[in-house]
Short mmCIF file of C-alpha atoms in Angstrom, two decimals:
data_model
loop_
_atom_site.label_atom_id
_atom_site.label_comp_id
_atom_site.label_asym_id
_atom_site.label_seq_id
_atom_site.Cartn_x
_atom_site.Cartn_y
_atom_site.Cartn_z
CA LEU A 2 106.46 97.41 166.47
CA CYS A 3 102.78 97.20 165.61
CA PHE A 4 102.54 100.95 165.28
CA ALA A 5 105.52 100.91 162.81
CA LEU A 6 104.05 98.18 160.77
CA SER A 7 100.64 99.98 160.70
CA LEU A 8 102.50 103.27 159.48
CA VAL A 9 104.34 101.41 156.70
CA ALA A 10 100.99 99.75 155.56
CA VAL A 11 99.38 103.20 155.51
CA VAL A 12 102.18 104.64 153.34
CA VAL A 13 102.18 101.59 150.92
CA ILE A 14 98.38 101.85 150.49
CA LEU A 15 98.65 105.71 149.87
CA HIS A 16 101.37 105.02 147.24
CA LEU A 17 99.41 102.37 145.40
CA CYS A 18 96.33 104.63 145.35
CA TRP A 19 98.50 107.37 143.78
CA VAL A 20 99.97 105.07 141.27
CA SER A 21 96.41 103.86 140.45
CA TYR A 22 95.28 107.41 139.84
CA VAL A 23 98.19 108.34 137.73
CA ASP A 24 97.77 105.10 135.58
CA ARG A 25 94.08 105.41 134.98
CA PRO A 26 93.59 105.07 131.19
CA GLY A 27 91.98 108.03 129.38
CA ASP A 28 92.49 110.43 132.35
CA THR A 29 94.20 113.77 132.01
CA LEU A 30 97.11 113.74 134.49
CA PRO A 31 97.51 116.56 137.09
CA LEU A 32 98.97 119.74 135.80
CA ARG A 33 102.11 119.40 137.83
CA THR A 34 102.87 115.93 136.32
CA LEU A 35 102.26 117.22 132.80
CA GLN A 36 104.67 120.09 133.48
CA LEU A 37 107.38 117.59 134.67
CA TRP A 38 106.97 115.49 131.66
CA ARG A 39 107.14 118.53 129.25
CA ASN A 40 110.25 119.86 130.92
CA ALA A 41 112.07 116.54 131.32
CA SER A 42 114.18 115.15 128.49
CA CYS A 43 112.49 112.36 126.62
CA LEU A 44 115.15 109.71 127.80
CA GLU A 45 114.56 110.63 131.43
CA CYS A 46 110.67 110.82 131.38
CA LEU A 47 110.48 107.54 129.39
CA ARG A 48 113.36 105.76 131.19
CA PRO A 49 112.22 101.95 131.52
CA MET A 50 111.00 101.09 134.99
CA PRO A 51 113.12 98.66 137.07
CA ALA A 52 112.16 95.14 137.28
CA ARG A 53 109.39 94.51 139.72
CA THR A 54 108.56 91.39 141.67
CA GLY A 55 104.89 90.37 141.87
CA PRO A 56 103.06 88.52 144.58
CA GLN A 57 104.24 85.17 143.34
CA GLY A 58 107.86 86.52 142.93
CA SER A 59 107.46 86.65 139.20
CA ASP A 60 109.93 89.21 137.56
CA HIS A 61 108.25 92.02 135.48
CA GLN A 62 110.54 91.73 132.67
CA ALA A 63 109.96 88.02 132.45
CA ARG A 64 106.26 88.77 132.02
CA CYS A 65 106.91 91.24 129.33
CA PRO A 66 108.37 89.46 126.16
CA VAL A 67 110.47 91.27 123.67
CA PRO A 68 108.53 91.59 120.38
CA LYS A 69 109.76 89.16 117.75
CA TYR A 70 109.34 90.61 114.36
CA GLY A 71 108.35 88.25 111.72
CA ALA A 72 106.23 86.20 114.24
CA PHE A 73 103.12 88.05 113.29
CA PRO A 74 101.86 89.08 109.77
CA GLU A 75 102.61 92.74 108.95
CA THR A 76 99.52 95.02 108.96
CA ARG A 77 99.08 96.26 105.25
CA GLN A 78 95.93 98.43 105.67
CA VAL A 79 96.42 101.70 107.41
CA VAL A 80 94.34 104.85 107.69
CA PHE A 81 96.64 107.78 108.62
CA ALA A 82 94.84 110.98 109.80
CA LYS A 83 97.14 113.58 108.50
CA VAL A 84 96.71 116.64 110.69
CA HIS A 85 97.86 119.91 109.44
CA LYS A 86 101.21 121.22 110.47
CA ALA A 87 101.83 118.53 113.18
CA ARG A 88 105.50 118.32 112.30
CA GLN A 89 107.07 115.42 110.35
CA LEU A 90 103.72 114.68 108.75
CA HIS A 91 105.33 114.26 105.46
CA THR A 92 107.95 111.97 106.82
CA VAL A 93 105.20 109.64 108.02
CA GLN A 94 103.30 109.87 104.66
CA ASN A 95 106.73 109.10 102.95
CA ILE A 96 107.16 106.01 105.02
CA LEU A 97 103.48 104.82 104.22
CA LEU A 98 103.92 105.54 100.46
CA ARG A 99 107.17 103.67 100.22
CA PHE A 100 105.54 100.62 102.01
CA ALA A 101 102.68 100.69 99.65
CA MET A 102 104.99 100.92 96.56
CA ALA A 103 107.13 97.96 97.80
CA ARG A 104 104.09 95.77 98.00
CA ASN A 105 101.85 96.92 95.16
CA LEU A 106 99.20 98.25 97.58
CA SER A 107 96.45 100.44 96.78
CA VAL A 108 96.57 104.13 98.03
CA LEU A 109 93.49 106.38 98.21
CA LEU A 110 94.86 109.43 96.30
CA PRO A 111 93.29 112.54 94.72
CA ASN A 112 93.14 112.96 90.96
CA HIS A 113 95.65 115.84 91.22
CA LYS A 114 97.67 117.64 93.69
CA ALA A 115 98.24 116.24 97.27
CA THR A 116 95.02 116.83 99.15
CA ILE A 117 91.79 114.81 98.96
CA ASN A 118 89.62 117.30 100.77
CA GLN A 119 90.47 119.83 103.59
CA ALA A 120 87.17 121.70 103.40
CA SER A 121 84.76 119.01 104.50
CA PRO A 122 84.69 115.27 105.49
CA TYR A 123 83.10 114.31 102.07
CA ILE A 124 85.21 112.17 99.81
CA ASP A 125 84.09 112.23 96.17
CA ARG A 126 84.71 108.96 94.63
CA ASN A 127 85.06 110.62 91.17
CA ALA A 128 87.68 112.95 92.67
CA VAL A 129 90.04 110.14 93.64
CA VAL A 130 92.18 107.77 91.59
CA PRO A 131 90.19 104.69 91.11
CA HIS A 132 91.47 101.48 92.73
CA PRO A 133 93.96 99.62 90.51
CA GLU A 134 91.88 96.47 90.46
CA GLY A 135 88.45 98.08 90.40
CA LYS A 136 87.72 97.34 94.07
CA THR A 137 85.94 99.83 96.56
CA MET A 138 88.25 99.25 99.54
CA PHE A 139 91.84 100.70 99.65
CA ASP A 140 94.85 99.76 101.57
CA ILE A 141 96.43 103.06 102.60
CA LEU A 142 95.33 106.58 103.39
CA CYS A 143 97.95 109.29 104.21
CA ASN A 144 96.90 112.52 102.36
CA HIS A 145 94.78 115.23 103.95
CA VAL A 146 91.21 114.60 104.58
CA VAL A 147 88.88 115.98 107.36
CA TYR A 148 88.33 112.66 109.28
CA ASP A 149 84.88 111.25 109.49
CA GLU A 150 84.68 107.48 110.41
CA LYS A 151 81.37 107.00 108.31
CA GLU A 152 83.12 108.51 105.21
CA ILE A 153 86.24 106.68 105.80
CA SER A 154 84.57 103.24 106.18
CA LYS A 155 83.27 103.53 102.57
CA TYR A 156 86.94 103.12 101.44
CA PHE A 157 88.70 101.21 104.18
CA PRO A 158 87.59 98.03 106.04
CA GLU A 159 87.02 98.15 109.70
CA SER A 160 90.17 95.90 110.23
CA ALA A 161 92.46 98.70 108.87
CA ALA A 162 94.59 100.36 111.51
CA ARG A 163 93.63 103.92 112.43
CA VAL A 164 96.49 106.09 113.31
CA ALA A 165 96.65 109.85 114.15
CA ILE A 166 99.43 112.03 115.14
CA ILE A 167 99.24 115.33 117.11
CA ARG A 168 101.67 118.09 118.32
CA GLU A 169 101.86 120.51 121.15
CA PRO A 170 99.13 123.02 120.41
CA MET A 171 100.85 126.32 120.53
CA SER A 172 103.79 125.22 118.28
CA GLN A 173 101.43 123.57 115.87
CA ALA A 174 99.28 126.81 115.70
CA LEU A 175 102.19 129.00 115.09
CA SER A 176 103.49 126.61 112.31
CA ALA A 177 100.04 126.76 110.69
CA LEU A 178 99.83 130.63 111.07
CA VAL A 179 103.32 131.10 109.23
CA TYR A 180 102.67 128.63 106.67
CA PHE A 181 99.15 129.56 105.70
CA ALA A 182 99.56 133.33 106.05
CA THR A 183 102.66 133.46 103.91
CA ARG A 184 101.45 130.89 101.23
CA PHE A 185 97.70 130.68 101.20
CA PRO A 186 96.25 133.64 103.17
CA THR A 187 92.41 133.57 103.67
CA ARG A 188 90.28 136.46 104.13
CA GLU A 189 90.42 136.04 107.84
CA LEU A 190 94.20 135.62 107.93
CA TRP A 191 94.46 138.84 105.89
CA ARG A 192 92.37 140.71 108.31
CA GLY A 193 94.58 139.68 111.36
CA LEU A 194 97.86 140.47 109.39
CA SER A 195 96.40 144.01 108.69
CA LYS A 196 95.77 144.63 112.25
CA HIS A 197 99.26 143.30 113.41
CA PRO A 198 101.60 143.98 110.53
CA ASP A 199 104.76 144.42 112.62
CA ASP A 200 104.33 141.44 114.79
CA PRO A 201 101.84 138.83 113.65
CA VAL A 202 103.07 136.06 115.85
CA ASN A 203 102.50 137.71 119.21
CA GLY A 204 99.55 139.54 117.78
CA PHE A 205 97.95 136.09 117.01
CA LEU A 206 98.73 134.78 120.59
CA ASN A 207 97.25 137.75 122.34
CA HIS A 208 94.42 138.52 119.91
CA PRO A 209 93.67 135.10 118.02
CA GLU A 210 90.14 136.23 117.28
CA ASP A 211 91.57 138.70 114.81
CA PHE A 212 92.86 135.84 112.68
CA SER A 213 89.66 133.69 112.77
CA SER A 214 86.32 135.22 113.72
CA GLU A 215 84.73 131.87 114.42
CA THR A 216 81.63 132.93 112.38
CA SER A 217 82.34 130.72 109.15
CA GLN A 218 81.17 127.64 110.71
CA THR A 219 80.75 125.73 107.35
CA ASN A 220 83.98 126.77 105.77
CA LEU A 221 86.67 124.75 107.11
CA GLU A 222 89.29 126.51 105.19
CA GLU A 223 88.91 129.49 107.58
CA PHE A 224 89.97 127.19 110.54
CA PHE A 225 93.56 126.61 109.59
CA VAL A 226 94.81 128.38 112.76
CA ASN A 227 91.77 127.72 115.10
CA ASN A 228 91.93 124.34 116.69
CA ARG A 229 92.81 122.75 113.47
CA MET A 230 94.01 119.44 114.81
CA SER A 231 90.66 118.88 116.34
CA VAL A 232 88.91 120.00 113.23
CA ASP A 233 91.00 117.61 111.03
CA LEU A 234 89.96 114.74 113.44
CA GLY A 235 86.41 115.42 112.74
CA LEU A 236 85.29 117.99 115.59
CA ASP A 237 81.75 119.14 115.01
CA LEU A 238 81.65 122.76 114.45
CA LEU A 239 78.13 123.45 115.36
CA ASP A 240 77.92 126.25 117.92
CA PHE A 241 81.71 126.15 117.86
CA LYS A 242 82.54 129.26 119.97
CA SER A 243 80.07 128.43 122.72
CA SER A 244 81.12 124.84 122.67
CA LYS A 245 84.65 125.82 123.94
CA GLN A 246 83.08 126.27 127.43
CA ASN A 247 81.10 122.87 127.10
CA GLN A 248 83.17 120.30 129.04
CA SER A 249 80.69 117.60 128.28
CA LYS A 250 81.11 118.12 124.57
CA ILE A 251 84.85 118.15 124.79
CA ARG A 252 84.82 114.86 126.85
CA SER A 253 82.49 113.28 124.23
CA PHE A 254 84.90 114.42 121.43
CA LEU A 255 87.91 112.75 123.11
CA LYS A 256 86.05 109.59 124.03
CA ARG A 257 84.93 109.23 120.21
CA LEU A 258 88.57 109.58 119.09
CA GLU A 259 89.66 106.95 121.71
CA GLU A 260 87.18 104.55 120.14
CA GLU A 261 88.03 105.41 116.47
CA PHE A 262 91.78 105.29 116.56
CA ASP A 263 94.07 102.49 117.59
CA LEU A 264 96.99 104.68 118.05
CA VAL A 265 97.55 108.40 118.50
CA LEU A 266 101.23 109.34 118.01
CA ILE A 267 103.00 112.52 119.42
CA SER A 268 105.14 114.25 116.79
CA ASP A 269 107.10 116.07 119.67
CA TYR A 270 108.57 112.38 120.25
CA PHE A 271 108.93 111.45 116.74
CA ASP A 272 111.27 108.40 116.80
CA GLU A 273 109.45 107.09 119.82
CA SER A 274 106.26 107.35 117.82
CA ILE A 275 107.73 105.59 114.87
CA ILE A 276 109.05 102.55 116.80
CA LEU A 277 105.60 102.35 118.66
CA LEU A 278 103.99 102.33 115.19
CA ARG A 279 106.38 99.69 114.00
CA ARG A 280 105.70 97.44 116.95
CA TYR A 281 101.93 97.99 116.49
CA LEU A 282 101.96 97.21 112.58
CA HIS A 283 104.82 94.44 112.90
CA TRP A 284 106.83 96.33 110.11
CA SER A 285 110.53 95.65 109.37
CA MET A 286 113.35 98.13 110.30
CA LYS A 287 113.84 99.12 106.62
CA ASP A 288 110.19 100.03 106.32
CA ILE A 289 110.37 102.92 108.88
CA VAL A 290 113.99 104.27 108.10
CA TYR A 291 113.53 107.85 107.03
CA LEU A 292 115.23 111.16 106.10
CA ARG A 293 113.55 114.22 107.48
CA VAL A 294 111.28 115.93 104.89
CA ASN A 295 109.78 119.42 105.06
CA THR A 296 111.01 120.12 108.61
CA ALA A 297 110.44 123.79 108.99
CA ASN A 298 108.87 126.98 107.46
CA ARG A 299 111.44 128.98 105.79
CA THR A 300 111.39 132.74 106.54
CA GLN A 301 114.09 135.51 106.13
CA ASN A 302 115.92 136.29 109.32
CA ASN A 303 114.72 139.79 109.32
CA SER A 304 111.13 138.78 108.75
CA VAL A 305 108.39 139.94 110.92
CA TRP A 306 107.63 136.13 111.58
CA ASN A 307 110.96 136.02 113.56
CA ARG A 308 110.02 138.14 116.35
CA THR A 309 110.85 136.90 119.89
CA LEU A 310 107.88 135.36 121.51
CA ASN A 311 106.51 137.31 124.57
CA LEU A 312 104.94 134.49 126.48
CA THR A 313 103.45 135.99 129.64
CA ALA A 314 101.01 134.17 131.90
CA THR A 315 98.15 136.24 130.29
CA THR A 316 99.33 135.38 126.84
CA VAL A 317 99.48 131.74 127.62
CA SER A 318 96.10 131.72 129.24
CA THR A 319 94.34 133.70 126.60
CA PHE A 320 95.70 131.37 123.77
CA ARG A 321 94.79 128.38 125.77
CA ARG A 322 91.27 129.41 126.14
CA TRP A 323 91.16 130.03 122.35
CA ALA A 324 92.75 126.62 121.54
CA ILE A 325 90.96 124.62 124.15
CA TYR A 326 90.00 121.75 122.02
CA ASP A 327 93.59 121.16 120.79
CA TYR A 328 94.90 121.61 124.33
CA GLU A 329 92.44 119.09 125.78
CA LEU A 330 93.18 116.86 122.85
CA TYR A 331 97.00 116.81 123.50
CA GLU A 332 96.81 116.71 127.29
CA HIS A 333 94.35 113.78 126.88
CA PHE A 334 96.55 111.69 124.60
CA LEU A 335 100.11 112.59 125.86
CA PRO A 336 99.81 110.49 129.20
CA ILE A 337 98.16 107.79 127.17
CA PHE A 338 101.18 107.81 124.84
CA PHE A 339 103.64 107.78 127.64
CA LYS A 340 101.79 104.88 129.24
CA LYS A 341 101.92 102.84 126.06
CA LEU A 342 105.82 103.38 125.96
CA LYS A 343 106.34 102.45 129.46
CA SER A 344 104.40 99.20 129.04
CA GLU A 345 106.68 98.20 126.06
CA CYS A 346 109.52 95.77 126.85
CA SER A 347 113.12 96.91 125.98
CA PHE A 348 111.82 99.96 124.19
CA HIS A 349 114.83 102.13 124.74
CA GLU A 350 117.16 99.41 123.36
CA GLU A 351 115.14 99.29 120.06
CA LEU A 352 115.05 103.01 119.90
CA ASN A 353 118.72 103.37 120.38
CA ALA A 354 119.26 100.78 117.69
CA PHE A 355 117.03 102.58 115.44
CA ARG A 356 118.75 105.91 115.84
CA LEU A 357 122.07 104.25 115.12
CA ILE A 358 120.74 102.81 111.91
CA LEU A 359 119.16 106.26 110.97
CA LYS A 360 122.55 108.01 111.52
CA ASP A 361 124.21 105.42 108.99
CA VAL A 362 121.44 105.98 106.56
CA VAL A 363 121.75 109.71 106.64
CA THR A 364 125.46 109.50 106.30
CA TYR A 365 125.10 107.10 103.32
CA CYS A 366 122.38 109.14 101.59
CA SER A 367 124.38 112.32 101.88
CA ASN A 368 127.48 110.87 100.22
CA ALA A 369 125.82 108.29 97.98
CA THR A 370 128.02 107.61 94.79
CA ALA A 371 128.34 105.08 92.09
CA ALA A 372 131.37 103.67 93.73
CA LYS A 373 129.00 102.64 96.84
CA PRO A 374 125.80 101.74 95.24
CA HIS A 375 124.23 100.60 98.51
CA LEU A 376 124.51 100.68 102.25
CA LEU A 377 124.49 97.14 104.08
CA VAL A 378 122.75 97.24 107.38
CA PRO A 379 123.85 94.07 109.32
CA GLU A 380 121.51 91.94 111.13
CA GLY A 381 120.98 92.98 114.63
CA ALA A 382 118.74 92.22 117.68
CA TRP A 383 116.15 94.43 116.27
CA ASN A 384 116.44 93.95 112.47
CA GLY A 385 117.27 91.47 109.76
CA GLU A 386 119.96 92.28 107.44
CA PHE A 387 118.82 94.88 104.63
CA THR A 388 120.31 97.32 102.13
CA VAL A 389 119.64 100.98 101.44
CA SER A 390 120.20 101.94 97.91
CA SER A 391 120.76 105.37 96.29
CA SER A 392 117.14 104.86 94.77
CA ASP A 393 115.83 104.48 98.31
CA CYS A 394 117.69 107.73 99.20
CA ARG A 395 115.92 109.54 96.44
CA LEU A 396 112.58 108.19 97.58
CA MET A 397 113.03 109.08 101.17
CA ALA A 398 114.13 112.60 100.21
CA ALA A 399 111.39 113.15 97.67
CA PRO A 400 109.04 116.19 98.19
CA GLU A 401 105.46 115.19 99.09
CA GLU A 402 104.05 116.27 95.58
CA ASP A 403 106.66 114.27 93.61
CA LEU A 404 106.30 111.30 95.50
CA VAL A 405 102.38 111.33 95.44
CA GLU A 406 102.61 111.79 91.63
CA VAL A 407 104.80 108.77 91.26
CA VAL A 408 102.41 106.55 93.25
CA ARG A 409 99.43 108.14 91.31
CA GLN A 410 100.78 107.26 87.89
CA THR A 411 101.95 103.86 89.09
CA GLN A 412 98.32 102.99 90.20
CA ARG A 413 96.97 104.32 86.93
CA ARG A 414 99.42 102.13 84.95
CA ARG A 415 98.44 99.07 87.31
CA ARG A 416 94.88 99.62 86.59
CA ALA A 417 95.30 99.87 82.79
CA GLU A 418 97.27 96.46 82.92
CA PHE A 419 94.79 94.79 85.16
CA PHE A 420 91.76 95.58 82.90
CA ARG A 421 93.74 94.81 79.86
CA GLU A 422 95.05 91.40 80.97
CA SER A 423 92.64 90.20 83.78
CA ARG A 424 89.31 91.37 82.56
CA ARG A 425 89.65 91.17 78.71
CA PRO A 426 86.12 90.33 77.55
CA THR A 427 85.18 87.18 75.64
CA LEU A 428 83.45 87.96 72.45
CA GLU A 429 80.07 86.58 71.86
CA SER A 430 77.97 86.40 68.85
CA GLY A 431 76.78 89.90 67.76
CA MET A 432 78.75 91.60 70.54
CA SER A 433 82.36 92.81 69.96
CA THR A 434 82.35 95.49 72.57
CA ARG A 435 81.60 95.34 76.26
CA LEU A 436 80.39 98.44 78.10
CA TRP A 437 79.71 98.52 81.83
CA GLU A 438 79.73 101.15 84.41
CA GLU A 439 82.11 101.11 87.47
CA ASN A 440 82.16 103.98 89.96
CA SER A 441 80.22 106.15 87.57
CA LEU A 442 82.82 105.51 84.82
CA HIS A 443 82.67 103.57 81.65
CA LEU A 444 85.30 101.10 80.82
CA HIS A 445 85.33 100.66 77.15
CA PHE A 446 87.09 97.56 75.83
CA ILE A 447 88.13 97.30 72.15
CA SER A 448 88.17 93.59 71.21
CA HIS A 449 91.02 93.32 68.71
CA THR A 450 93.53 95.57 70.44
CA GLY A 451 92.77 95.03 74.16
CA GLU A 452 93.02 98.80 74.64
CA TRP A 453 90.73 100.22 77.31
CA HIS A 454 89.34 103.71 77.85
CA GLU A 455 87.81 105.70 80.66
CA TYR A 456 85.47 108.38 80.04
CA PRO A 457 82.64 110.11 81.87
CA THR A 458 79.07 108.98 81.73
CA MET A 459 78.08 111.91 79.55
CA VAL A 460 79.99 110.32 76.56
CA ARG A 461 77.50 108.48 74.50
CA LYS A 462 77.55 104.70 74.64
CA GLN A 463 78.17 103.01 71.34
CA SER A 464 75.67 100.38 70.26
CA SER A 465 76.80 96.89 69.60
CA PRO A 466 78.60 96.80 66.39
CA THR A 467 79.88 93.68 64.61
CA SER A 468 83.48 94.41 65.54
CA ALA A 469 85.49 97.38 66.24
CA THR A 470 89.17 98.24 65.74
CA LEU A 471 91.29 101.19 66.45
CA GLU A 472 92.46 103.19 63.34
CA SER A 473 96.18 102.74 62.89
CA GLY A 474 98.07 105.50 64.58
CA ARG A 475 95.15 106.72 66.64
CA SER A 476 95.48 104.64 69.63
CA THR A 477 97.35 107.26 71.74
CA ARG A 478 95.61 107.67 75.14
CA LEU A 479 95.36 111.30 76.29
CA TRP A 480 95.27 111.84 80.01
CA GLU A 481 92.88 114.58 81.38
CA GLU A 482 93.98 114.67 85.10
CA ASN A 483 91.38 117.24 86.29
CA SER A 484 88.44 115.05 85.11
CA LEU A 485 90.11 111.66 85.28
CA HIS A 486 89.29 110.30 82.02
CA LEU A 487 90.85 109.11 78.79
CA HIS A 488 89.69 110.76 75.56
CA GLN A 489 87.98 108.00 73.38
CA PRO A 490 90.28 107.41 70.47
CA HIS A 491 88.82 107.52 67.02
CA TRP A 492 87.43 104.09 65.96
CA ARG A 493 85.54 102.68 63.11
CA VAL A 494 83.06 99.93 62.52
CA ALA A 495 84.62 97.33 60.31
#
């Protein structure tokens, strides 16, 4: 009997040691465990653990309360690191922009197009749309930047949630290859295409150095197919090629990301990521419903880009050595992501409820007519009652450039109204105009009309006239998007 009890005790101790090893935060799990997770269906690998009884007989589920939405204030400041070609990026961006529009939040946006800076971490304050209320700190970031915490902290408070999303490295790199080689081919990509014209995909996997020589260390636009997820998250490219063999530098990079980001999502488990994001930010169910946007690269069926992948062991090994930073990144945060999901209570119940609502939303938006102006989603265990209108459908389905432009123009109008109504100057004796500098732009108030004008510092300052009025019919404001200023209208001294 003693021998049997001793044997049982040894087995239990070994099991506990194994569980402790698997659950260590931040560690990369054994390769076999990762392979099982990758091959298993999401519902199987993330199936909730059965109720466990602790030493005092307390039930695990009893110690794990179901989140109650509305019990905590929603997080309204979010920095989203938009990694290139990580799948469903535009969908996450769409969710964040709709959230910002519904609450009149400020979004850090470029003056034109949809990218703030993908060539360096620097964010030029003159190249972004000014804050609607003249502040220095914004609420939402969801456009492409090369992440650098020091630069981000100039525009967002430390309390803002930092969120990133990553993808399985080979699929991300192939998506980037097809997209940039067919739309915005760089000099390096052209060289690779000329060497592998008949099968560029397998050519890239077997000879990735043909598509990026790793010599353009200061030009990040040559790195769209070379560990781009890590580059977008702020990887230092100094001695980049040799650093791929430097495990100390890789570990240091991953540790920094753990410290800087509150949440790293996995786009391969997109719905799970959205629910986890919702729980972290305390958002409503309506805030996170979506329609899939920009889901795939479109190529012709007979295109050279549609060749069958020849994934031999040598090919996989070669590409892994090439994309080692992105592989280490993914294999580091994947088990952390799973661990977070397994620690959440009733996660699958909420996930299933979310998917049922999404199904209804997709059906409604595909057949929205004037006869049915909105979809009523009844109150449930995971949501309050809410409606989805045809306008909501149009916003959810809007292309990135169109939605960004809507938010950009909305912020410019809000800025105009704010300075016209809230900061109208009080006239003093001998002074009828007020000039001051804000973010290297002058705001020029005209006393009698309340009109305001933005123009660069090179425009001459008007000395203090007795009074100033706009000439009749000459008050039209002319937008200059590329330089972000308003032409100064003709005015005369009375």
